[in-house]
Amino acid sequence: MTLSPVFRSPEAVRLLEENGVWDRLGPALEAQARAVNTLYQDLGNLMAPSFFHEGRRVPEVASLHSEEDLAFLQEYFFLVLFRSLLESLGAGPDRLALYAELNFCIKGTITAADNIFDDQSKSLLPLKQAPGPRFLSILQLMSFERLIRRSCDRAVEKGVMGSAHTPIILRGLLDRMAEIGALEGSEEGGVAHIPTPARMVERVHQVRGGALFSLAFVAPAVLEEGAVGEAVREAEPAVARLGTAFQIVDDLTDFEFDLGRKSHNLLVSQIHHHGSAQERAALEEFWGGKPVPEGVVEGLFRTSARAVLQRAYEEADASFLRLGELGFWFPRGLSREVVHAIVGLDGVSRMDALASADA
């Protein structure tokens, strides 16, 4: 699971525009674009020109009046949200610049690692297509290792943090990434046991989603002190709950893929432990290798799928409630809409079908 592009449907974009969310995110959006461009420039100094596209760059976004700007926000929405949140908690501009750079490196590292697990070839760096997707992902991993160190060195040079902070931050990031990776690795050959939904959320989703989102707080937890540091520590669990909600929704859209490789999936667990007799019988056949027909989540498994969706609602609502208590401006009333919108284009119709039953 990665920090994938979100808010892809026109309805989701319009909703957040009408509620002023895009405008409120504008400054953080522009700052995140600057951070990505800085790291693109770093890459040009770290690698020979033959390995990357010099012409590829991030737009100098200052508004959302172009499709290019909107595409950037959709790709980096959570990074932009994290920066806006940290600013609202009191982090200063120099450290916010560091956090934006680190978060881009985190997203890129996780994306490259996820590529290897899932045989994909997504890239956040302006690298030329390599002969094989695995090599491209390995090259990205090596590049982001250098880039994240360069960001830390730059922060030390500017007096944003001390040199002693660097190994603490890098160790914290590696430990948490290793925890997430160990979970992914445990599923490489498929899983034989299906935990209960409560157990799965605790052992899987709070790691794959919650720990992933809390990576953005590793550096702030080290660097911020006093009232700001306390606010950061209080906000981290709330952000982790948003990540948990994101992973739960991801399970709904990836049901067929996860079922095919027999990896952990909350909808599978819900059906297996609490589904109707008809649902459980069908799941047993699919688990055994029978092809999964199109629309089965919205149709046969709708009752269980809606129970899973309800859990995502609860996690997101609790997250935005706590963040609002800490002074974050994001409207809590949009928590359900956020849950609906944090899917790719291929998941929009499924979410619409499941949510429509709430009317």
PDB file of N, CA and C in Angstrom, residues 209-245:
ATOM      1  N   GLY A 209      -1.313   0.901   7.085  1.00  0.00           N
ATOM      2  CA  GLY A 209      -1.847   2.238   6.855  1.00  0.00           C
ATOM      3  C   GLY A 209      -1.434   3.219   7.934  1.00  0.00           C
ATOM      4  N   GLY A 210      -1.661   2.837   9.205  1.00  0.00           N
ATOM      5  CA  GLY A 210      -1.379   3.756  10.304  1.00  0.00           C
ATOM      6  C   GLY A 210       0.090   4.090  10.445  1.00  0.00           C
ATOM      7  N   ALA A 211       0.948   3.075  10.470  1.00  0.00           N
ATOM      8  CA  ALA A 211       2.390   3.331  10.602  1.00  0.00           C
ATOM      9  C   ALA A 211       2.932   4.047   9.375  1.00  0.00           C
ATOM     10  N   LEU A 212       2.347   3.754   8.205  1.00  0.00           N
ATOM     11  CA  LEU A 212       2.771   4.453   6.994  1.00  0.00           C
ATOM     12  C   LEU A 212       2.542   5.953   7.126  1.00  0.00           C
ATOM     13  N   PHE A 213       1.352   6.355   7.545  1.00  0.00           N
ATOM     14  CA  PHE A 213       1.058   7.777   7.685  1.00  0.00           C
ATOM     15  C   PHE A 213       1.893   8.413   8.793  1.00  0.00           C
ATOM     16  N   SER A 214       2.154   7.662   9.847  1.00  0.00           N
ATOM     17  CA  SER A 214       2.901   8.253  10.963  1.00  0.00           C
ATOM     18  C   SER A 214       4.377   8.429  10.647  1.00  0.00           C
ATOM     19  N   LEU A 215       4.852   7.902   9.521  1.00  0.00           N
ATOM     20  CA  LEU A 215       6.226   8.181   9.094  1.00  0.00           C
ATOM     21  C   LEU A 215       6.460   9.688   8.957  1.00  0.00           C
ATOM     22  N   ALA A 216       5.415  10.424   8.611  1.00  0.00           N
ATOM     23  CA  ALA A 216       5.543  11.879   8.459  1.00  0.00           C
ATOM     24  C   ALA A 216       5.848  12.571   9.768  1.00  0.00           C
ATOM     25  N   PHE A 217       5.688  11.861  10.891  1.00  0.00           N
ATOM     26  CA  PHE A 217       5.888  12.483  12.197  1.00  0.00           C
ATOM     27  C   PHE A 217       7.186  12.048  12.869  1.00  0.00           C
ATOM     28  N   VAL A 218       7.966  11.218  12.199  1.00  0.00           N
ATOM     29  CA  VAL A 218       9.222  10.772  12.798  1.00  0.00           C
ATOM     30  C   VAL A 218      10.154  11.959  13.027  1.00  0.00           C
ATOM     31  N   ALA A 219      10.415  12.745  12.000  1.00  0.00           N
ATOM     32  CA  ALA A 219      11.315  13.890  12.147  1.00  0.00           C
ATOM     33  C   ALA A 219      10.730  14.972  13.060  1.00  0.00           C
ATOM     34  N   PRO A 220       9.459  15.378  12.899  1.00  0.00           N
ATOM     35  CA  PRO A 220       8.907  16.377  13.819  1.00  0.00           C
ATOM     36  C   PRO A 220       8.960  15.945  15.280  1.00  0.00           C
ATOM     37  N   ALA A 221       8.748  14.656  15.556  1.00  0.00           N
ATOM     38  CA  ALA A 221       8.789  14.185  16.940  1.00  0.00           C
ATOM     39  C   ALA A 221      10.185  14.323  17.533  1.00  0.00           C
ATOM     40  N   VAL A 222      11.206  14.273  16.678  1.00  0.00           N
ATOM     41  CA  VAL A 222      12.588  14.432  17.137  1.00  0.00           C
ATOM     42  C   VAL A 222      12.946  15.911  17.302  1.00  0.00           C
ATOM     43  N   LEU A 223      12.504  16.740  16.368  1.00  0.00           N
ATOM     44  CA  LEU A 223      12.981  18.121  16.303  1.00  0.00           C
ATOM     45  C   LEU A 223      12.132  19.133  17.066  1.00  0.00           C
ATOM     46  N   GLU A 224      10.820  18.919  17.107  1.00  0.00           N
ATOM     47  CA  GLU A 224       9.952  19.925  17.726  1.00  0.00           C
ATOM     48  C   GLU A 224       9.954  19.761  19.247  1.00  0.00           C
ATOM     49  N   GLU A 225       9.972  20.886  19.927  1.00  0.00           N
ATOM     50  CA  GLU A 225      10.032  20.888  21.387  1.00  0.00           C
ATOM     51  C   GLU A 225       8.908  21.743  21.957  1.00  0.00           C
ATOM     52  N   GLY A 226       8.771  21.719  23.264  1.00  0.00           N
ATOM     53  CA  GLY A 226       7.796  22.562  23.944  1.00  0.00           C
ATOM     54  C   GLY A 226       6.372  22.254  23.526  1.00  0.00           C
ATOM     55  N   ALA A 227       5.558  23.318  23.395  1.00  0.00           N
ATOM     56  CA  ALA A 227       4.148  23.149  23.063  1.00  0.00           C
ATOM     57  C   ALA A 227       3.961  22.552  21.674  1.00  0.00           C
ATOM     58  N   VAL A 228       4.829  22.932  20.745  1.00  0.00           N
ATOM     59  CA  VAL A 228       4.732  22.375  19.394  1.00  0.00           C
ATOM     60  C   VAL A 228       5.036  20.886  19.414  1.00  0.00           C
ATOM     61  N   GLY A 229       6.067  20.501  20.132  1.00  0.00           N
ATOM     62  CA  GLY A 229       6.399  19.086  20.226  1.00  0.00           C
ATOM     63  C   GLY A 229       5.286  18.276  20.857  1.00  0.00           C
ATOM     64  N   GLU A 230       4.644  18.825  21.878  1.00  0.00           N
ATOM     65  CA  GLU A 230       3.535  18.134  22.519  1.00  0.00           C
ATOM     66  C   GLU A 230       2.363  17.980  21.555  1.00  0.00           C
ATOM     67  N   ALA A 231       2.078  19.039  20.795  1.00  0.00           N
ATOM     68  CA  ALA A 231       0.986  18.976  19.822  1.00  0.00           C
ATOM     69  C   ALA A 231       1.277  17.934  18.740  1.00  0.00           C
ATOM     70  N   VAL A 232       2.527  17.864  18.300  1.00  0.00           N
ATOM     71  CA  VAL A 232       2.923  16.869  17.303  1.00  0.00           C
ATOM     72  C   VAL A 232       2.698  15.462  17.835  1.00  0.00           C
ATOM     73  N   ARG A 233       3.098  15.226  19.062  1.00  0.00           N
ATOM     74  CA  ARG A 233       2.927  13.889  19.651  1.00  0.00           C
ATOM     75  C   ARG A 233       1.456  13.530  19.812  1.00  0.00           C
ATOM     76  N   GLU A 234       0.601  14.519  20.090  1.00  0.00           N
ATOM     77  CA  GLU A 234      -0.826  14.249  20.225  1.00  0.00           C
ATOM     78  C   GLU A 234      -1.496  14.041  18.869  1.00  0.00           C
ATOM     79  N   ALA A 235      -0.952  14.682  17.828  1.00  0.00           N
ATOM     80  CA  ALA A 235      -1.563  14.567  16.501  1.00  0.00           C
ATOM     81  C   ALA A 235      -1.202  13.260  15.803  1.00  0.00           C
ATOM     82  N   GLU A 236      -0.060  12.699  16.137  1.00  0.00           N
ATOM     83  CA  GLU A 236       0.400  11.508  15.413  1.00  0.00           C
ATOM     84  C   GLU A 236      -0.594  10.349  15.464  1.00  0.00           C
ATOM     85  N   PRO A 237      -1.161   9.983  16.624  1.00  0.00           N
ATOM     86  CA  PRO A 237      -2.133   8.879  16.616  1.00  0.00           C
ATOM     87  C   PRO A 237      -3.362   9.172  15.765  1.00  0.00           C
ATOM     88  N   ALA A 238      -3.771  10.442  15.711  1.00  0.00           N
ATOM     89  CA  ALA A 238      -4.924  10.797  14.884  1.00  0.00           C
ATOM     90  C   ALA A 238      -4.601  10.621  13.404  1.00  0.00           C
ATOM     91  N   VAL A 239      -3.406  11.006  13.009  1.00  0.00           N
ATOM     92  CA  VAL A 239      -2.992  10.822  11.622  1.00  0.00           C
ATOM     93  C   VAL A 239      -2.883   9.335  11.301  1.00  0.00           C
ATOM     94  N   ALA A 240      -2.416   8.559  12.261  1.00  0.00           N
ATOM     95  CA  ALA A 240      -2.337   7.113  12.061  1.00  0.00           C
ATOM     96  C   ALA A 240      -3.727   6.517  11.838  1.00  0.00           C
ATOM     97  N   ARG A 241      -4.731   7.040  12.529  1.00  0.00           N
ATOM     98  CA  ARG A 241      -6.092   6.541  12.330  1.00  0.00           C
ATOM     99  C   ARG A 241      -6.598   6.865  10.924  1.00  0.00           C
ATOM    100  N   LEU A 242      -6.201   8.010  10.388  1.00  0.00           N
ATOM    101  CA  LEU A 242      -6.563   8.338   9.013  1.00  0.00           C
ATOM    102  C   LEU A 242      -5.897   7.352   8.057  1.00  0.00           C
ATOM    103  N   GLY A 243      -4.645   7.003   8.338  1.00  0.00           N
ATOM    104  CA  GLY A 243      -3.970   6.004   7.521  1.00  0.00           C
ATOM    105  C   GLY A 243      -4.649   4.649   7.604  1.00  0.00           C
ATOM    106  N   THR A 244      -5.140   4.305   8.787  1.00  0.00           N
ATOM    107  CA  THR A 244      -5.875   3.053   8.948  1.00  0.00           C
ATOM    108  C   THR A 244      -7.145   3.076   8.099  1.00  0.00           C
ATOM    109  N   ALA A 245      -7.852   4.192   8.113  1.00  0.00           N
ATOM    110  CA  ALA A 245      -9.054   4.324   7.275  1.00  0.00           C
ATOM    111  C   ALA A 245      -8.705   4.175   5.802  1.00  0.00           C
TER     112      ALA A 245
END
